[in-house]
Tab-separated table of C-alpha atoms in Angstrom:
chain	number	residue	atom	x	y	z
A	1	MET	CA	16.502	135.479	130.100
A	2	PRO	CA	19.571	135.166	132.286
A	3	LEU	CA	19.273	135.370	136.030
A	4	LEU	CA	19.903	138.966	137.152
A	5	THR	CA	19.754	138.509	140.926
A	6	GLY	CA	20.256	135.624	143.276
A	7	ILE	CA	23.219	134.415	141.282
A	8	PRO	CA	25.537	132.224	143.346
A	9	GLU	CA	28.828	133.802	144.105
A	10	GLY	CA	32.212	132.251	143.593
A	11	ASN	CA	33.049	129.469	141.227
A	12	VAL	CA	29.991	128.524	139.177
A	13	GLN	CA	30.217	125.779	136.569
A	14	SER	CA	27.541	126.271	133.924
A	15	GLN	CA	26.322	123.697	131.420
A	16	SER	CA	26.576	123.630	127.638
A	17	GLU	CA	23.356	123.914	125.692
A	18	ILE	CA	24.063	120.715	123.806
A	19	TYR	CA	21.313	118.151	123.506
A	20	ILE	CA	21.878	114.636	122.252
A	21	GLU	CA	19.151	112.935	120.293
A	22	GLY	CA	18.733	109.275	119.414
A	23	ALA	CA	20.421	106.038	120.291
A	24	PRO	CA	24.158	105.414	120.057
A	25	TYR	CA	25.672	102.843	117.763
A	26	ILE	CA	26.062	99.483	119.477
A	27	TYR	CA	29.189	97.363	119.208
A	28	TYR	CA	30.281	94.471	121.359
A	29	GLN	CA	33.248	92.113	121.567
A	30	ASP	CA	34.426	89.182	123.640
A	31	SER	CA	36.053	90.640	126.748
A	32	ARG	CA	39.112	88.436	126.291
A	33	ALA	CA	40.153	90.904	123.613
A	34	THR	CA	42.187	93.903	124.709
A	35	LEU	CA	40.453	97.236	124.603
A	36	LEU	CA	41.622	99.767	122.036
A	37	HIS	CA	42.944	102.030	124.819
A	38	ASN	CA	44.208	99.794	127.560
A	39	PRO	CA	44.724	102.338	129.061
A	40	ASP	CA	45.228	105.645	127.259
A	41	SER	CA	47.636	108.357	128.378
A	42	ASP	CA	45.146	109.522	131.003
A	43	GLY	CA	44.649	106.055	132.434
A	44	PHE	CA	41.255	105.417	130.853
A	45	TYR	CA	40.145	102.119	129.392
A	46	TRP	CA	37.870	102.462	126.370
A	47	GLY	CA	37.237	101.709	122.717
A	48	LEU	CA	37.269	98.429	120.803
A	49	SER	CA	39.711	96.888	118.357
A	50	GLY	CA	38.504	93.823	116.467
A	51	THR	CA	40.828	90.896	115.845
A	52	THR	CA	40.508	87.732	113.815
A	53	VAL	CA	39.781	85.649	116.877
A	54	TYR	CA	37.697	88.282	118.647
A	55	PRO	CA	35.870	90.383	116.074
A	56	VAL	CA	33.774	93.395	116.982
A	57	TYR	CA	30.083	92.772	116.327
A	58	ALA	CA	28.069	95.703	115.046
A	59	LEU	CA	24.304	95.786	115.408
A	60	ALA	CA	22.243	97.258	112.622
A	61	CYS	CA	18.684	98.125	113.673
A	62	TYR	CA	17.369	98.484	117.203
A	63	GLU	CA	14.925	100.448	119.351
A	64	ASP	CA	14.095	101.320	122.930
A	65	VAL	CA	17.684	101.791	123.974
A	66	SER	CA	18.369	102.756	127.571
A	67	LEU	CA	21.180	102.791	130.093
A	68	ALA	CA	20.388	102.626	133.798
A	69	ASP	CA	22.174	102.367	137.093
A	70	ASP	CA	21.413	99.630	139.591
A	71	LEU	CA	22.250	100.480	143.175
A	72	GLN	CA	21.890	99.032	146.589
A	73	VAL	CA	20.998	101.837	148.984
A	74	ASN	CA	20.823	101.653	152.753
A	75	THR	CA	20.180	104.600	154.948
A	76	ILE	CA	22.009	105.406	158.136
A	77	ARG	CA	19.136	106.054	160.404
A	78	CYS	CA	19.356	107.779	163.726
A	79	ASP	CA	16.033	107.511	165.389
A	80	GLN	CA	16.316	110.798	167.208
A	81	VAL	CA	16.531	112.793	163.980
A	82	GLY	CA	15.979	110.536	160.968
A	83	ASP	CA	18.171	109.430	158.092
A	84	LYS	CA	21.519	111.136	158.361
A	85	ALA	CA	23.376	109.537	155.510
A	86	VAL	CA	23.136	106.875	152.844
A	87	VAL	CA	25.408	103.965	152.023
A	88	GLN	CA	25.292	103.169	148.352
A	89	LYS	CA	26.859	100.387	146.393
A	90	ARG	CA	26.673	100.005	142.639
A	91	ASN	CA	25.493	96.519	141.752
A	92	HIS	CA	25.754	96.879	137.994
A	93	ILE	CA	24.707	99.107	135.097
A	94	THR	CA	21.913	97.877	132.866
A	95	PHE	CA	21.899	98.445	129.110
A	96	ASN	CA	18.656	97.495	127.390
A	97	PHE	CA	17.517	97.457	123.773
A	98	SER	CA	15.314	95.601	121.316
A	99	LEU	CA	16.784	94.343	118.053
A	100	SER	CA	15.047	94.179	114.672
A	101	SER	CA	17.969	92.967	112.534
A	102	LEU	CA	18.529	89.303	113.293
A	103	PHE	CA	21.054	88.253	110.626
A	104	PRO	CA	23.609	86.923	110.366
A	105	LEU	CA	22.942	84.628	113.281
A	106	ALA	CA	26.602	84.799	114.262
A	107	ASN	CA	26.064	88.437	115.262
A	108	ILE	CA	23.192	87.712	117.622
A	109	THR	CA	24.100	84.347	119.124
A	110	PRO	CA	25.843	85.970	122.130
A	111	LEU	CA	22.794	88.180	122.740
A	112	ILE	CA	20.461	85.209	123.061
A	113	ARG	CA	23.024	82.983	124.764
A	114	GLY	CA	23.213	80.630	121.810
A	115	GLY	CA	26.036	78.278	120.950
A	116	THR	CA	28.624	78.305	118.193
A	117	VAL	CA	27.055	79.083	114.850
A	118	VAL	CA	27.892	76.827	111.920
A	119	THR	CA	27.942	78.343	108.456
A	120	ALA	CA	27.787	75.846	105.608
A	121	THR	CA	26.956	76.331	101.960
A	122	ASP	CA	23.621	78.164	101.858
A	123	PHE	CA	23.035	77.431	105.545
A	124	GLU	CA	23.608	79.098	108.866
A	125	LYS	CA	22.832	77.039	111.971
A	126	LEU	CA	22.536	78.258	115.540
A	127	PRO	CA	22.215	75.876	118.508
A	128	LEU	CA	20.328	76.849	121.656
A	129	GLY	CA	21.436	74.802	124.635
A	130	THR	CA	22.761	75.319	128.097
A	131	ILE	CA	24.221	78.724	128.856
A	132	ASN	CA	27.918	79.374	129.205
A	133	ASN	CA	28.223	81.773	132.118
A	134	ASN	CA	31.945	82.250	131.695
A	135	ILE	CA	31.891	84.522	128.678
A	136	PHE	CA	31.837	88.289	129.135
A	137	TYR	CA	31.754	91.120	126.647
A	138	HIS	CA	32.942	94.659	126.120
A	139	VAL	CA	30.095	96.888	124.924
A	140	TYR	CA	30.918	100.119	123.141
A	141	LEU	CA	28.322	102.825	122.551
A	142	PRO	CA	29.525	105.824	120.540
A	143	LYS	CA	27.203	108.689	119.678
A	144	VAL	CA	28.162	111.569	117.414
A	145	TYR	CA	26.129	114.546	118.572
A	146	ASP	CA	27.500	117.079	116.085
A	147	ASP	CA	27.418	116.010	112.438
A	148	VAL	CA	29.542	118.970	111.357
A	149	THR	CA	32.429	118.748	113.794
A	150	PHE	CA	31.968	115.032	114.551
A	151	ASP	CA	32.022	115.642	118.283
A	152	TYR	CA	31.042	112.476	120.047
A	153	VAL	CA	30.473	110.852	123.388
A	154	SER	CA	31.089	107.164	123.949
A	155	ILE	CA	30.420	104.717	126.724
A	156	THR	CA	32.546	101.611	127.084
A	157	ILE	CA	31.239	98.855	129.304
A	158	HIS	CA	34.193	96.735	130.282
A	159	ARG	CA	32.674	93.469	131.399
A	160	ALA	CA	29.077	92.697	130.488
A	161	GLN	CA	26.910	89.658	130.355
A	162	PHE	CA	23.695	89.411	128.394
A	163	VAL	CA	21.031	88.463	130.889
A	164	ASP	CA	17.267	88.392	131.159
A	165	PRO	CA	15.024	86.164	129.082
A	166	TRP	CA	14.472	87.406	125.529
A	167	THR	CA	11.299	87.414	123.488
A	168	ILE	CA	10.945	87.441	119.712
A	169	ALA	CA	7.708	89.192	118.858
A	170	MET	CA	6.259	87.967	115.533
A	171	VAL	CA	3.452	90.353	114.778
A	172	ALA	CA	1.368	90.350	111.626
A	173	GLY	CA	2.237	93.315	109.438
A	174	ASP	CA	5.316	94.174	111.421
A	175	LYS	CA	8.958	93.131	111.678
A	176	TRP	CA	10.209	90.450	114.003
A	177	MET	CA	11.555	92.089	117.118
A	178	LEU	CA	14.011	90.500	119.523
A	179	GLY	CA	13.136	92.189	122.788
A	180	GLY	CA	14.331	91.876	126.344
A	181	ILE	CA	18.001	92.136	125.493
A	182	SER	CA	19.721	93.316	128.620
A	183	ALA	CA	23.450	93.669	129.130
A	184	TRP	CA	24.614	94.003	132.715
A	185	ALA	CA	27.826	95.947	133.140
A	186	LEU	CA	29.536	93.983	135.896
A	187	ALA	CA	32.548	94.960	137.975
A	188	SER	CA	35.829	94.406	136.174
A	189	GLU	CA	39.072	94.205	138.086
A	190	ASP	CA	41.126	94.486	134.908
A	191	THR	CA	40.660	98.222	134.693
A	192	ALA	CA	41.787	101.029	136.935
A	193	ALA	CA	40.073	101.740	140.227
A	194	GLY	CA	37.076	103.936	139.589
A	195	GLN	CA	36.387	102.433	136.155
A	196	GLU	CA	35.243	99.008	137.254
A	197	PHE	CA	31.936	99.209	135.410
A	198	ALA	CA	32.338	101.607	132.483
A	199	SER	CA	34.088	104.652	131.059
A	200	VAL	CA	32.427	107.632	129.420
A	201	ILE	CA	34.594	109.485	126.936
A	202	ARG	CA	33.663	112.725	125.206
A	203	TRP	CA	35.585	114.290	122.342
A	204	ASP	CA	34.750	117.895	121.526
A	205	VAL	CA	37.458	120.140	120.123
A	206	SER	CA	35.510	123.410	120.348
A	207	GLU	CA	34.088	122.948	123.827
A	208	LEU	CA	36.970	121.269	125.642
B	1	MET	CA	72.105	16.328	105.230
B	2	ASP	CA	72.143	19.324	107.368
B	3	THR	CA	70.547	22.010	105.301
B	4	ARG	CA	71.611	24.703	107.635
B	5	LEU	CA	75.243	23.876	107.129
B	6	ARG	CA	74.797	23.724	103.441
B	7	SER	CA	73.163	27.064	103.257
B	8	ARG	CA	75.936	28.657	105.288
B	9	ARG	CA	78.624	27.059	103.128
B	10	GLU	CA	76.853	28.209	100.037
B	11	SER	CA	76.442	31.738	101.255
B	12	SER	CA	80.084	31.938	102.245
B	13	ASP	CA	81.236	30.606	98.868
B	14	GLU	CA	79.113	32.847	96.677
B	15	PRO	CA	79.883	36.533	96.416
B	16	SER	CA	77.251	38.754	98.137
B	17	LYS	CA	74.779	40.131	95.673
B	18	PRO	CA	74.236	43.850	95.776
B	19	ARG	CA	70.973	44.739	97.390
B	20	VAL	CA	68.598	46.453	95.056
B	21	THR	CA	67.114	49.614	96.465
B	22	LYS	CA	63.534	49.929	95.405
B	23	ARG	CA	62.629	53.461	94.471
B	24	SER	CA	59.230	55.045	94.470
B	25	LYS	CA	57.695	55.168	91.020
B	26	ALA	CA	56.046	58.544	91.759
B	27	PRO	CA	57.980	61.589	90.577
B	28	ALA	CA	59.822	63.454	93.341
B	29	ALA	CA	58.152	66.818	92.788
B	30	SER	CA	54.564	65.593	93.090
B	31	VAL	CA	53.642	67.318	96.414
B	32	VAL	CA	50.711	69.694	95.933
B	33	LYS	CA	51.455	73.089	97.422
B	34	ARG	CA	48.289	74.080	99.235
B	35	VAL	CA	47.141	77.582	100.014
B	36	VAL	CA	46.522	78.611	103.621
B	37	VAL	CA	43.076	80.150	104.059
B	38	GLN	CA	42.080	81.687	107.360
B	39	SER	CA	38.577	82.211	108.690
B	40	ILE	CA	37.803	85.650	110.101
B	41	TYR	CA	34.140	84.949	110.735
B	42	PRO	CA	32.862	84.113	114.232
B	43	SER	CA	31.295	80.841	113.225
B	44	LYS	CA	32.223	77.303	112.285
B	45	ILE	CA	32.413	77.313	108.484
B	46	ILE	CA	32.003	74.271	106.254
B	47	VAL	CA	32.648	74.477	102.529
B	48	ARG	CA	31.530	71.615	100.345
B	49	GLY	CA	31.312	71.166	96.600
B	50	ALA	CA	34.849	72.249	95.803
B	51	PRO	CA	36.228	71.069	92.421
B	52	SER	CA	38.496	68.500	94.045
B	53	GLY	CA	35.604	67.116	96.107
B	54	GLU	CA	37.386	67.824	99.362
B	55	GLU	CA	35.404	69.274	102.241
B	56	TYR	CA	36.988	72.100	104.207
B	57	ILE	CA	36.112	72.991	107.792
B	58	TRP	CA	37.143	76.028	109.783
B	59	GLU	CA	36.298	75.437	113.444
B	60	ARG	CA	36.280	79.061	114.574
B	61	ALA	CA	37.467	82.531	113.685
B	62	GLY	CA	41.220	82.421	113.310
B	63	SER	CA	41.309	78.800	112.156
B	64	ARG	CA	43.579	78.079	109.215
B	65	VAL	CA	43.057	75.318	106.684
B	66	ARG	CA	45.300	74.305	103.824
B	67	VAL	CA	43.241	74.405	100.650
B	68	ARG	CA	44.071	72.878	97.299
B	69	PRO	CA	44.949	75.544	94.736
B	70	GLU	CA	42.113	74.512	92.460
B	71	ASP	CA	39.613	74.900	95.309
B	72	VAL	CA	40.652	78.371	96.464
B	73	ALA	CA	38.356	80.234	94.085
B	74	LYS	CA	35.379	78.162	95.147
B	75	VAL	CA	36.178	78.635	98.829
B	76	LEU	CA	36.512	82.409	98.474
B	77	GLU	CA	33.137	82.560	96.737
B	78	LYS	CA	31.735	82.367	100.238
B	79	ASN	CA	32.719	85.977	100.766
B	80	ILE	CA	29.833	88.241	100.005
B	81	VAL	CA	30.582	91.366	97.998
B	82	ARG	CA	27.541	93.497	97.581
B	83	GLY	CA	27.156	97.193	97.129
B	84	GLU	CA	23.524	97.458	98.051
B	85	SER	CA	22.350	97.787	101.603
B	86	ALA	CA	19.666	95.348	102.603
B	87	CYS	CA	18.136	97.154	105.534
B	88	CYS	CA	18.606	99.733	108.152
B	89	GLY	CA	21.845	101.162	106.793
B	90	GLY	CA	25.219	99.674	105.919
B	91	SER	CA	26.206	97.352	103.083
B	92	SER	CA	25.760	93.632	103.339
B	93	SER	CA	29.300	92.805	102.231
B	94	ARG	CA	30.839	90.212	104.446
B	95	THR	CA	34.232	88.543	104.454
B	96	TYR	CA	34.366	85.026	105.841
B	97	LEU	CA	37.686	83.715	104.567
B	98	GLU	CA	40.971	85.220	103.490
B	99	VAL	CA	44.136	83.858	101.915
B	100	ILE	CA	47.189	84.079	104.136
């Protein structure tokens, strides 16, 4: 039942009753590749375009997907009254998920900080050695929230590293699960000011 | 007798013999025209067991290797063409190598 009294006056921006369910698709690519829109006509950097040297990796089956902000917050305290303001700084954005599909190994070696995969006849070989901290990735997360009109929202992380120790759970009667995958969206100076960490793009012809 | 003198006198008296140019016995058009195959897979790829016996190695995605014509079919067998999906959606077709 709509509010009949107590309605704010003036310019009121209401929300759409659109609810998004489920995880987005997950794609990632070496950040040395140029983004699909680099930038677009509105100055936004987003989307992926796979090349021979820098293909886009698609992940098949995953769970427990989440995206979270990581901030450093310090209050401005005035002892006579209390906290009067807050100074915030974004450290990074954290994207977490657990992966059930582990093949081919070439698709997951960046996630577990593995080395260059070798594919020979009937074999695929993945080395696990010291970590190369100089490789970063774009991560692209599109989600179609209307299957009829194909309206979608996408998040493009411009410069991510896969951090945090992973665990492969090998449970009887259940699938192997590569858990603890965490991508940190770090500050990128290759994009426009205000988009250092990520861009969120929504396409909706009927609503926008 | 001074042999050096003799040899000089002899060479100056006799007409110079034409030098014979030795030609290669192999036919001129014997160069095998190889086919350039490029890797588009993010992995080092090694193909062994080709008909010619040659081993081919692509170091990384984007690498190009010149392959003997008779080995091309064997090399491209590495590409997986499947219509069925193995798990969790999507087909399992995968292209590793392509002819340029």
